[in-house]
XYZ file of C-alpha atoms in Angstrom:
743
model
C 28.954 -22.047 -3.333
C 28.758 -25.901 -2.847
C 29.272 -25.585 0.802
C 26.413 -23.328 1.588
C 24.034 -25.881 -0.354
C 25.313 -28.805 1.491
C 24.574 -27.011 4.696
C 20.945 -26.060 3.651
C 20.374 -29.540 2.643
C 21.553 -31.049 5.903
C 19.296 -28.632 7.692
C 16.289 -29.451 5.727
C 17.024 -33.640 6.150
C 17.352 -32.850 10.018
C 14.276 -30.847 10.338
C 12.397 -33.354 8.304
C 13.547 -36.439 10.425
C 13.510 -34.860 13.982
C 10.354 -32.828 13.677
C 7.921 -34.778 16.067
C 5.002 -36.439 14.224
C 1.438 -34.975 14.783
C -0.810 -36.718 17.339
C -3.099 -39.314 16.052
C -6.422 -37.897 14.918
C -9.560 -39.669 15.649
C -10.624 -41.649 12.830
C -14.619 -41.584 12.085
C -15.869 -44.364 9.925
C -19.237 -43.647 8.190
C -21.825 -46.410 8.011
C -23.900 -46.030 5.081
C -26.842 -47.009 6.973
C -26.751 -44.512 9.586
C -26.252 -41.767 6.855
C -29.376 -43.227 5.171
C -31.376 -43.055 8.555
C -30.122 -39.543 9.354
C -31.335 -37.985 6.015
C -34.615 -39.953 6.461
C -34.788 -38.079 9.774
C -34.269 -34.686 8.407
C -36.303 -35.188 5.499
C -39.202 -36.360 8.006
C -38.812 -33.159 10.154
C -38.728 -30.947 7.076
C -42.186 -32.649 5.444
C -43.959 -33.416 8.339
C -43.416 -30.451 10.976
C -45.795 -27.822 11.371
C -45.379 -24.161 11.876
C -45.026 -23.264 15.457
C -43.624 -26.852 16.551
C -40.326 -25.466 17.613
C -41.597 -23.639 20.959
C -39.342 -24.188 23.818
C -41.755 -22.394 26.183
C -44.398 -25.438 25.116
C -41.344 -27.854 25.427
C -41.677 -28.475 21.716
C -38.474 -29.527 20.169
C -37.266 -31.353 16.828
C -35.243 -34.087 16.453
C -32.191 -32.776 14.834
C -28.654 -31.747 15.937
C -28.994 -28.214 17.875
C -32.562 -28.285 18.263
C -33.048 -30.985 20.964
C -33.548 -29.599 24.575
C -30.490 -31.230 25.829
C -28.203 -29.608 23.441
C -28.310 -26.290 25.150
C -29.368 -24.143 22.686
C -30.983 -20.793 23.809
C -34.274 -21.177 21.493
C -36.321 -19.144 23.886
C -34.841 -15.990 22.182
C -36.109 -17.051 18.750
C -39.693 -15.839 19.220
C -38.351 -12.569 20.252
C -36.300 -11.989 17.391
C -39.258 -13.176 14.921
C -41.536 -10.635 16.724
C -38.933 -7.606 16.609
C -38.690 -8.389 12.707
C -42.216 -8.643 12.175
C -42.367 -4.886 13.911
C -39.590 -3.534 11.505
C -41.355 -5.132 8.248
C -44.647 -3.675 9.370
C -43.410 -0.333 10.267
C -41.667 0.118 6.945
C -44.609 -1.097 5.031
C -47.402 0.331 6.694
C -50.352 1.224 4.563
C -48.775 -0.569 1.438
C -50.980 -3.670 0.163
C -48.306 -6.283 -0.218
C -50.278 -8.219 -2.931
C -49.542 -5.306 -5.372
C -46.460 -4.487 -6.974
C -43.895 -3.470 -4.308
C -41.153 -0.798 -4.983
C -38.516 -3.154 -4.835
C -35.615 -4.690 -6.891
C -36.562 -7.975 -8.320
C -33.028 -9.587 -7.878
C -30.751 -8.161 -4.975
C -27.222 -9.540 -5.775
C -24.990 -6.780 -4.203
C -22.981 -5.577 -1.542
C -24.625 -4.030 1.600
C -23.335 -2.940 4.882
C -23.963 -0.762 8.037
C -23.608 -0.534 11.935
C -25.392 -2.987 14.367
C -25.926 -3.005 18.123
C -26.131 -5.894 20.508
C -29.579 -6.128 22.105
C -29.975 -6.214 25.805
C -32.303 -9.303 25.499
C -29.050 -11.641 24.646
C -28.369 -14.009 27.255
C -25.113 -15.257 28.485
C -24.040 -18.557 26.687
C -24.663 -21.882 28.348
C -22.037 -24.671 28.709
C -22.471 -26.699 25.741
C -21.322 -30.349 25.549
C -19.653 -30.495 22.015
C -18.316 -33.960 22.436
C -22.240 -35.250 22.654
C -23.697 -32.669 20.091
C -20.901 -33.087 17.371
C -18.923 -36.513 18.185
C -17.520 -36.512 14.481
C -15.519 -33.361 15.049
C -12.535 -32.855 17.395
C -11.885 -29.185 18.433
C -8.448 -27.941 19.545
C -10.038 -25.069 21.586
C -13.041 -24.625 23.431
C -14.075 -21.149 23.307
C -16.502 -19.928 20.501
C -15.267 -17.956 17.427
C -18.027 -15.319 16.249
C -18.887 -14.613 19.812
C -19.954 -10.959 19.714
C -19.798 -9.535 23.192
C -19.241 -5.949 22.237
C -22.202 -3.401 22.380
C -21.802 -2.388 18.600
C -19.802 -3.216 15.509
C -20.380 -3.288 11.644
C -21.835 -5.863 9.437
C -21.552 -6.543 5.706
C -23.306 -8.913 3.444
C -22.300 -10.018 -0.263
C -25.649 -11.324 -1.296
C -26.027 -13.714 -4.356
C -29.552 -13.934 -5.627
C -30.857 -16.893 -7.996
C -30.313 -16.124 -11.610
C -33.645 -17.536 -12.415
C -35.538 -15.928 -9.730
C -39.237 -15.248 -10.107
C -40.149 -12.127 -8.164
C -43.561 -13.757 -7.682
C -42.391 -16.895 -6.064
C -39.639 -17.531 -3.268
C -36.225 -18.433 -4.382
C -33.005 -19.641 -2.956
C -30.205 -17.058 -1.964
C -26.933 -17.220 -0.842
C -24.651 -14.717 1.210
C -21.393 -14.058 2.889
C -21.557 -12.329 6.138
C -18.622 -10.223 8.104
C -18.909 -9.005 11.673
C -16.487 -6.462 12.811
C -15.861 -5.166 16.176
C -12.925 -3.719 17.968
C -11.625 -7.254 18.946
C -12.417 -9.006 15.857
C -9.592 -10.242 13.391
C -8.493 -8.102 10.578
C -11.252 -9.601 7.917
C -13.970 -9.574 10.686
C -15.720 -12.797 11.506
C -16.958 -14.364 8.363
C -19.344 -17.206 7.738
C -21.483 -18.530 4.518
C -25.192 -18.105 4.838
C -27.881 -19.859 2.893
C -31.714 -19.464 3.015
C -34.896 -18.048 1.321
C -35.706 -14.749 -0.577
C -39.548 -14.358 -0.279
C -41.628 -12.518 -2.670
C -42.508 -9.657 -0.189
C -38.615 -8.646 -0.372
C -37.939 -10.081 3.113
C -34.770 -12.509 3.181
C -34.052 -15.226 5.915
C -30.696 -16.965 5.842
C -28.791 -19.020 8.314
C -25.540 -21.108 8.326
C -25.385 -24.654 8.741
C -22.533 -27.278 10.416
C -22.244 -30.550 11.994
C -23.416 -29.303 15.308
C -26.362 -27.053 13.844
C -28.297 -28.839 11.367
C -30.511 -26.051 10.277
C -31.777 -26.724 6.665
C -34.420 -29.329 7.799
C -35.519 -26.896 10.513
C -35.511 -23.784 8.353
C -38.976 -23.145 7.817
C -39.637 -22.701 11.585
C -37.449 -19.196 11.113
C -40.039 -17.785 9.018
C -42.211 -15.101 10.407
C -45.613 -16.582 9.344
C -47.377 -19.605 8.035
C -47.331 -18.555 4.334
C -43.268 -18.202 4.928
C -43.111 -21.521 6.370
C -44.512 -23.475 3.408
C -42.683 -21.259 0.807
C -39.425 -22.137 2.826
C -40.289 -25.809 2.897
C -40.330 -26.145 -0.841
C -36.857 -24.138 -1.254
C -35.393 -26.334 1.647
C -36.387 -29.462 0.014
C -34.165 -28.612 -2.847
C -31.194 -27.092 -0.864
C -31.292 -30.366 1.242
C -31.082 -32.529 -1.570
C -28.154 -30.646 -2.862
C -26.524 -31.169 0.289
C -26.926 -34.593 0.197
C -25.356 -35.100 -3.159
C -21.838 -34.806 -1.150
C -19.798 -37.675 -1.137
C -18.749 -39.347 2.197
C -14.984 -37.828 1.895
C -16.674 -34.694 1.960
C -18.893 -35.270 4.826
C -15.932 -36.863 6.877
C -14.963 -34.233 9.641
C -12.156 -34.485 11.944
C -10.006 -32.140 13.718
C -11.189 -28.402 13.795
C -9.516 -25.526 15.252
C -12.557 -23.798 17.450
C -16.519 -24.035 17.151
C -18.028 -21.034 15.787
C -21.104 -19.430 16.969
C -24.070 -20.071 14.514
C -26.159 -17.537 12.900
C -29.782 -16.835 11.801
C -30.426 -13.767 9.694
C -33.570 -11.835 8.960
C -33.436 -8.843 6.363
C -36.327 -6.726 6.030
C -36.553 -4.583 2.983
C -37.205 -0.950 3.421
C -39.479 1.051 0.968
C -37.755 2.937 -1.982
C -39.349 6.444 -2.259
C -39.272 8.924 -5.030
C -40.959 12.387 -4.928
C -44.106 12.291 -7.138
C -44.084 8.523 -7.933
C -46.502 5.922 -6.509
C -45.564 2.493 -5.892
C -46.382 0.858 -9.144
C -44.464 3.542 -11.034
C -41.423 2.995 -8.960
C -41.582 -0.736 -9.734
C -41.341 -0.207 -13.042
C -38.503 2.453 -12.620
C -36.661 -0.496 -10.812
C -37.390 -2.967 -13.311
C -36.121 -0.658 -15.769
C -32.872 0.027 -13.924
C -32.437 -3.819 -13.548
C -32.769 -4.475 -17.485
C -30.497 -1.464 -18.186
C -27.646 -2.752 -15.751
C -27.838 -6.221 -17.095
C -27.984 -5.394 -20.545
C -26.918 -1.844 -21.008
C -28.381 0.126 -23.794
C -27.960 3.834 -22.959
C -31.091 4.380 -21.009
C -31.315 7.464 -18.955
C -31.459 5.921 -15.620
C -29.198 8.157 -13.478
C -27.716 6.473 -10.220
C -29.224 3.437 -9.670
C -30.940 3.428 -5.992
C -29.228 1.356 -3.264
C -30.389 -1.786 -1.720
C -31.583 -0.773 1.579
C -32.484 -3.347 4.568
C -32.996 -3.582 8.228
C -31.355 -6.659 9.723
C -31.780 -8.931 12.753
C -28.914 -11.427 13.659
C -29.448 -14.557 16.271
C -27.005 -16.710 17.264
C -28.769 -19.700 19.009
C -25.721 -21.142 20.663
C -24.166 -18.225 21.820
C -27.356 -16.540 23.011
C -26.814 -13.027 21.439
C -28.926 -10.706 19.244
C -27.510 -8.028 16.780
C -30.071 -5.510 15.180
C -29.227 -2.776 12.448
C -31.980 -0.293 11.644
C -30.438 0.423 8.340
C -27.826 -1.335 5.970
C -27.276 -0.335 2.406
C -25.125 -0.723 -0.888
C -25.264 -0.885 -4.416
C -26.226 -3.655 -6.761
C -23.342 -5.986 -8.062
C -23.778 -4.136 -11.399
C -23.458 -0.757 -9.899
C -20.505 -2.090 -7.848
C -18.558 -3.379 -10.672
C -19.268 -0.434 -12.956
C -17.663 1.756 -9.941
C -14.687 -0.547 -9.772
C -14.036 -0.256 -13.416
C -14.266 3.409 -13.387
C -12.002 3.928 -10.427
C -9.523 1.370 -12.154
C -9.717 3.581 -15.504
C -9.007 6.620 -13.222
C -5.958 4.851 -11.756
C -4.664 4.082 -15.270
C -4.735 7.504 -16.419
C -2.807 8.648 -13.249
C -0.293 5.992 -14.138
C 0.172 7.329 -17.446
C 0.516 10.851 -16.247
C 2.997 9.686 -13.715
C 5.234 7.819 -16.335
C 4.992 10.855 -18.814
C 6.206 13.065 -15.923
C 9.000 10.689 -14.959
C 10.145 10.268 -18.681
C 10.484 14.114 -19.196
C 12.155 14.308 -15.676
C 14.758 11.297 -16.612
C 15.463 13.478 -19.860
C 16.077 16.725 -18.107
C 18.340 14.741 -15.693
C 20.325 13.108 -18.407
C 23.716 14.410 -17.537
C 25.947 13.723 -14.211
C 25.895 17.282 -13.099
C 21.866 17.121 -12.854
C 21.622 13.561 -11.507
C 24.141 14.404 -8.575
C 21.608 16.939 -7.288
C 18.778 14.603 -7.016
C 18.406 12.344 -3.763
C 17.617 8.989 -5.018
C 16.268 8.225 -1.627
C 13.118 10.219 -2.375
C 12.656 8.074 -5.510
C 13.166 4.808 -3.502
C 10.542 5.613 -1.058
C 8.189 6.618 -3.924
C 8.837 3.228 -5.685
C 8.344 1.188 -2.364
C 4.746 2.637 -2.293
C 4.009 2.144 -6.260
C 5.578 -1.436 -5.938
C 2.960 -2.076 -2.958
C 0.025 -1.149 -5.420
C 1.783 -3.327 -8.031
C 1.294 -6.521 -5.859
C -2.302 -5.530 -4.929
C -2.924 -5.394 -8.633
C -1.572 -8.661 -9.348
C -3.354 -10.236 -6.222
C -6.637 -8.588 -8.054
C -5.590 -10.497 -11.342
C -5.586 -13.847 -9.417
C -8.939 -13.665 -7.406
C -11.044 -11.592 -9.715
C -11.908 -12.655 -13.490
C -14.698 -10.073 -13.978
C -12.414 -7.321 -14.683
C -9.595 -9.058 -16.018
C -8.550 -7.087 -18.807
C -8.836 -3.521 -17.048
C -7.069 -4.794 -13.756
C -4.223 -6.374 -16.472
C -3.622 -3.040 -18.059
C -3.391 -1.205 -14.635
C -0.770 -3.818 -13.636
C 0.952 -3.519 -16.663
C 1.181 0.269 -16.585
C 2.228 -0.144 -12.653
C 4.971 -2.654 -13.760
C 6.457 -0.442 -16.537
C 6.419 2.874 -13.994
C 7.886 0.736 -11.012
C 10.399 -1.809 -12.486
C 11.319 -0.198 -15.670
C 11.407 3.426 -15.022
C 11.817 4.209 -11.358
C 14.058 1.635 -10.267
C 16.297 2.515 -13.603
C 16.199 6.031 -12.444
C 17.420 5.427 -9.153
C 20.076 3.204 -10.516
C 21.397 6.166 -12.825
C 21.562 8.440 -9.924
C 23.032 6.028 -7.736
C 25.758 5.206 -10.328
C 26.827 8.960 -10.351
C 26.360 9.596 -6.630
C 27.947 6.248 -5.386
C 29.044 3.807 -8.024
C 31.476 5.727 -10.286
C 32.953 7.660 -7.490
C 33.692 4.443 -5.691
C 34.817 2.756 -8.897
C 37.132 5.533 -9.719
C 38.618 5.548 -6.001
C 39.518 1.827 -6.415
C 40.969 2.259 -9.567
C 43.090 5.058 -8.332
C 44.303 3.257 -5.485
C 45.000 0.004 -7.687
C 46.984 1.999 -10.152
C 49.121 3.850 -7.612
C 50.175 1.072 -4.944
C 51.987 2.288 -1.710
C 55.898 1.986 -2.578
C 57.629 -0.060 -0.033
C 59.213 1.765 2.808
C 62.935 0.811 3.842
C 63.707 -0.785 7.045
C 64.064 1.476 10.226
C 67.399 2.279 11.079
C 69.226 1.305 8.030
C 71.574 4.091 7.150
C 71.782 4.826 3.487
C 75.110 3.747 1.529
C 77.527 6.212 0.474
C 79.126 5.778 -2.958
C 82.723 5.577 -3.156
C 84.779 8.801 -3.575
C 85.841 9.275 -7.269
C 88.293 11.655 -8.825
C 87.882 13.801 -11.743
C 88.961 11.335 -14.074
C 86.684 8.673 -13.036
C 89.257 6.673 -10.865
C 88.020 5.166 -7.574
C 89.173 7.368 -4.712
C 90.766 6.410 -1.168
C 88.982 3.763 0.723
C 86.603 4.740 3.263
C 87.133 5.425 6.732
C 86.827 2.810 9.459
C 84.097 4.535 10.898
C 82.161 4.581 7.772
C 79.176 2.265 7.517
C 79.644 -1.070 5.615
C 77.380 -2.384 2.904
C 75.762 -5.494 4.056
C 73.958 -6.660 0.765
C 70.800 -5.928 -0.575
C 67.792 -5.498 1.441
C 65.514 -8.176 1.043
C 62.071 -7.478 -0.362
C 59.314 -10.022 0.163
C 57.766 -10.981 -3.155
C 54.642 -13.320 -3.421
C 55.074 -16.548 -5.466
C 53.378 -15.234 -8.609
C 55.742 -12.504 -8.651
C 53.286 -9.647 -8.214
C 54.209 -7.043 -5.781
C 50.709 -5.353 -5.377
C 47.336 -6.999 -4.436
C 44.786 -6.485 -7.332
C 41.473 -5.475 -5.669
C 38.425 -6.328 -7.748
C 36.770 -3.469 -9.161
C 32.743 -3.949 -9.263
C 31.347 -3.689 -12.819
C 28.286 -1.639 -13.662
C 26.390 -5.116 -13.871
C 27.167 -6.022 -10.499
C 26.072 -2.693 -9.304
C 23.113 -2.665 -11.420
C 22.263 -6.335 -9.866
C 22.917 -5.242 -6.403
C 20.383 -2.242 -6.747
C 17.803 -4.025 -7.887
C 18.007 -7.109 -5.575
C 17.980 -4.536 -2.715
C 14.954 -2.739 -3.609
C 12.768 -6.011 -4.487
C 14.001 -7.684 -1.304
C 13.069 -4.590 0.767
C 9.795 -4.544 -1.448
C 9.015 -8.176 -0.558
C 9.464 -7.777 3.020
C 7.115 -4.871 3.035
C 4.726 -6.811 1.281
C 4.583 -9.677 3.706
C 4.461 -7.306 6.725
C 1.496 -5.582 5.072
C -0.274 -8.769 4.663
C 0.428 -9.719 8.259
C -1.082 -6.432 9.177
C -4.384 -7.791 7.575
C -5.004 -10.164 10.414
C -4.540 -7.409 13.096
C -7.590 -5.661 14.707
C -9.004 -2.853 13.035
C -7.513 -0.207 15.110
C -4.104 -1.552 14.850
C -4.589 -2.030 11.099
C -5.985 1.427 10.646
C -2.920 2.848 12.538
C -0.487 0.887 10.326
C -2.034 1.914 7.242
C -1.986 5.497 8.321
C 1.609 5.131 9.192
C 2.449 3.657 5.775
C 0.785 6.539 4.044
C 2.353 8.897 6.250
C 5.863 7.419 5.117
C 4.950 7.672 1.500
C 3.876 11.094 1.658
C 7.359 11.889 2.954
C 9.314 11.237 -0.044
C 10.393 14.739 -0.528
C 12.293 15.096 3.123
C 15.476 13.415 1.520
C 15.570 15.893 -1.620
C 15.202 18.793 0.846
C 18.014 17.407 3.096
C 20.248 17.243 -0.067
C 19.259 20.357 -1.100
C 20.468 22.031 2.035
C 23.677 19.963 2.523
C 24.841 20.764 -1.015
C 23.419 24.157 -1.166
C 21.326 23.293 -4.091
C 18.466 25.315 -5.172
C 16.840 23.311 -7.489
C 17.129 19.529 -8.478
C 14.041 18.680 -10.202
C 11.491 20.359 -12.508
C 8.404 22.074 -10.705
C 6.513 19.986 -13.388
C 7.418 16.955 -11.848
C 7.546 17.949 -8.294
C 3.774 19.361 -8.151
C 2.459 16.883 -10.764
C 3.821 13.752 -8.847
C 2.709 15.168 -5.507
C -0.950 15.693 -7.034
C -0.970 12.118 -8.851
C 0.178 10.222 -5.758
C -1.883 11.794 -3.391
C -5.445 11.770 -5.248
C -5.686 7.653 -5.542
C -4.950 7.359 -1.664
C -7.220 10.354 -0.267
C -10.075 8.843 -2.125
C -10.399 6.237 0.537
C -10.210 8.956 3.083
C -12.938 11.372 1.801
C -15.339 9.360 -0.085
C -18.208 7.852 2.062
C -19.360 4.484 0.739
C -16.313 3.638 -1.367
C -15.821 0.559 -3.067
C -13.981 -1.285 -0.285
C -16.340 0.184 2.501
C -13.349 1.666 4.319
C -14.392 4.279 7.009
C -13.575 7.691 6.148
C -11.445 10.094 8.077
C -11.192 13.531 6.628
C -9.279 14.820 9.547
C -6.308 12.311 8.880
C -6.677 13.392 5.270
C -6.044 16.916 5.692
C -3.009 16.068 8.254
C -1.602 13.781 5.377
C -2.276 16.324 2.774
C -0.700 19.292 4.803
C 2.230 17.284 5.528
C 2.848 16.437 1.780
C 2.374 20.120 0.784
C 4.537 21.620 3.358
C 7.407 19.582 1.904
C 6.431 21.238 -1.511
C 6.512 24.667 0.158
C 9.891 23.817 1.513
C 11.126 23.070 -2.097
C 9.774 26.143 -3.325
C 11.667 28.176 -0.585
C 14.669 26.806 -1.183
C 14.805 27.643 -4.777
C 13.444 31.334 -4.402
C 14.781 32.209 -0.871
C 17.676 29.936 -0.561
C 18.440 26.393 0.253
C 19.665 27.241 3.727
C 17.183 29.471 4.900
C 16.766 29.551 8.666
C 19.676 26.795 8.921
C 22.696 27.686 10.860
C 26.122 27.566 9.107
C 27.547 25.234 11.680
C 24.865 22.501 10.846
C 26.081 22.165 7.175
C 29.413 21.927 5.363
C 30.733 25.080 3.715
C 29.561 25.597 0.362
C 30.598 27.995 -2.440
C 28.336 30.905 -2.963
C 27.869 31.589 -6.890
C 25.942 35.015 -6.133
C 28.139 37.167 -4.036
C 27.861 40.834 -3.516
C 30.333 42.622 -5.554
C 32.606 45.392 -4.087
C 34.657 48.083 -5.723
C 38.157 47.257 -4.046
C 37.742 46.087 -0.308
C 39.109 42.573 -0.543
C 38.668 42.265 3.315
C 34.834 43.256 3.227
C 31.790 40.772 3.282
C 31.731 40.253 -0.345
C 34.328 39.919 -3.497
C 36.571 42.694 -4.639
C 35.723 43.727 -8.448
C 39.318 43.983 -9.060
C 40.052 40.261 -8.642
C 37.284 39.385 -11.230
C 38.576 38.001 -14.406
C 36.640 37.534 -17.769
C 36.664 37.206 -21.481
C 37.025 41.027 -21.701
C 37.866 43.746 -19.433
C 35.216 45.486 -17.024
C 33.876 48.563 -18.776
C 32.957 51.409 -16.915
C 29.674 53.117 -16.609
C 28.838 57.007 -16.011
C 27.319 55.367 -12.775
C 30.292 54.308 -10.412
C 27.713 51.681 -8.637
C 27.581 49.499 -11.954
C 30.084 47.516 -14.059
C 29.704 45.720 -17.327
C 31.180 42.596 -18.398
C 30.980 40.442 -21.391
C 29.607 36.981 -20.834
C 32.059 34.238 -22.154
C 29.141 31.728 -22.931
C 26.493 33.963 -24.892
C 29.186 36.916 -25.749
C 26.351 39.519 -24.222
C 27.119 42.081 -21.634
C 26.268 41.773 -18.077
C 25.298 44.713 -16.112
C 26.227 44.249 -12.543
C 25.661 46.195 -9.252
C 29.023 46.918 -7.398
C 29.225 48.552 -3.840
C 31.588 51.017 -2.945
C 34.358 50.558 -0.022
C 32.601 52.811 2.209
C 29.100 51.490 1.703
C 28.110 49.445 4.722
C 24.088 49.019 3.689
C 24.511 45.979 2.133
C 22.856 47.092 -0.974
C 19.388 46.271 -1.001
C 19.099 46.741 -4.948
C 22.321 44.557 -5.226
C 20.963 41.883 -3.246
C 17.715 41.552 -5.615
C 19.978 41.698 -8.791
C 22.326 38.872 -7.256
C 20.141 36.231 -9.094
C 21.126 37.620 -12.453
C 24.697 36.808 -12.653
C 26.892 34.100 -11.140
C 30.992 34.209 -10.178
C 32.910 31.255 -10.339
C 35.632 30.245 -7.805
C 38.147 31.134 -10.664
C 36.751 34.575 -10.670
C 34.895 34.623 -14.091
C 31.449 36.091 -14.375
C 28.578 34.948 -16.369
C 24.737 35.290 -16.670
C 23.108 33.152 -14.261
C 20.805 31.368 -17.010
C 23.948 30.888 -19.098
C 26.223 29.247 -16.529
C 23.354 27.076 -15.343
C 22.728 25.585 -18.446
C 26.605 25.112 -19.100
C 26.614 23.458 -15.641
C 23.793 21.150 -16.560
C 26.239 19.595 -19.088
C 29.839 20.020 -17.567
C 31.282 20.948 -14.130
C 34.100 22.874 -15.625
C 34.557 26.644 -16.155
C 33.894 27.561 -20.020
C 36.811 30.109 -19.762
C 39.601 28.302 -17.919
C 38.015 24.446 -17.401
C 38.631 24.693 -13.931
C 36.492 22.408 -12.190
C 33.533 24.074 -10.360
C 31.396 22.792 -7.605
C 28.042 21.667 -8.098
C 24.992 24.046 -7.706
């Protein structure tokens, strides 16, 4: 073991010393005086500018990064977006007095999602001199990320409203935005937004960076003068929070690629309930919010969703995205749904554990374990292991539902690590481990005898007389002894090489290491797939589920090869199939699911049909035969425990009744087509049909009664239930103790 460690250490040292150093980065020194001057300029623009001062058509600009005429940003589109947002708001609230209580939630913390389309008024991006606009940052690439060129896509917002929000005044709000298109990465184009939530329910937010100093100019994004004044107060607080950063936080440097800046306008859509006016709806929504924040059991029903229309403008990339409707639940409803789903998953895990425990108890003998395909359990365990890793990841990133997720992760760990893998090891030991060790032990105990050298004639004993004296000397042509034949013996005087026999502990470690290595590789590959485009990621997820739903095929194959009708209980087969399918099919069928995954009922029906096709084949193997519609040449020969019994024709397609042996002699009945035997297990009689020698019809009734009795290769006959129960314990004949082939 020392040599590999030394080699690994040498390789690591070579890698450290021979790896070229990173290119020197530009060092930016921050002058305190320049920082104070910049802050003074930002504060001056925020406090002294007036509404409408940012107007490229009138050649009016702001002295801020990204808002100067020479920066190349396409601010001529700003007025179009603002006008379009005004039309959306006025259309939604036509005929409503905005000074009254509006039918809206006071706090809008939640998750909203919807489709967007790229407006035709978008302009191609202009060349931007990033070195002049943002001299403190060095970009590795020149193309812009978050540049949406597709005609449509999907957008989601995670809104975080102020905890002390007063619905009568404007307040600060933050959000995380994600944009998905066909060419976007797996998690979409993401950005952090910050802005203002107005008393009318409107929300305006924007990004901010070193090349887009948006907070001092934020009031100019408002739709009217009142919004301008309200935004100025909020941005004054936001700007001072930004200035609280240290110089180290402000230090820029190397960056991967520039990103398109975003400005977002969200217009609330009117909540409507039949028979209620706006003030009554407002009071109802206020009661819903109180119940969600402090549950007391009030009958609020299903809380209404947050609904908005959205417009997104990128001033540097020159595009406009519009969405008529984006909706989603409030955060309390979202987490309540998440907890219910986790509780449901805990129940399915508990049922799976109970079914697996019962199956392990039923398969407690080598005879029953030899019928089970451990590959089926390995496939199921790999899928369950991925779910375990997902739950562990949720424990690390989420603290809100720690106890519930921890309970689910604990049960998943018990299910995978302590039950499924242990069951796989028990089956593997019977099918692979013990036979291999027995063969190696047999070879060790019976070493091959050394063969004599070729061409050496055996020495003839000297002739002796009756009284024991030595006879005459051998003739001259007789072979003479040349001494003892040399035999090579090792220096340790051991004539056989002792082969090491693997212990059960070594086999146990091998099984666990192989399983968890495969699981970790699958986990890392799945994590890598999260960065793929949505189409590839969706295809990978479907393939993964398809393989997971194929876990009964190894069992079908083993039943066919071994001519086995039943290996697992139907309680386990049907129960595990249903319990594994329900949590996965939720994401395919349920719209507005918790992860906002696009539903695909057609794919779900295909996957479900694929799973139940396997269950149907298992049922046909039990009731119609494991080799139904399978050619005999495709499978090795197997003994048939249910032959058709014939009277005395050994040459016929069956077994002669005259060759059968039993604990007692056969008893004739009045009907010559039937015989009665005694079962040596239950000591009761067996009434079996017998075909005569000349009967060539095959005996339809006899074929139906074949399932009631079983005949062993040693020609003993028993009840089918009796012998099957016996063979679950031992694979020997109850009468003569001859070894029996497995069912």
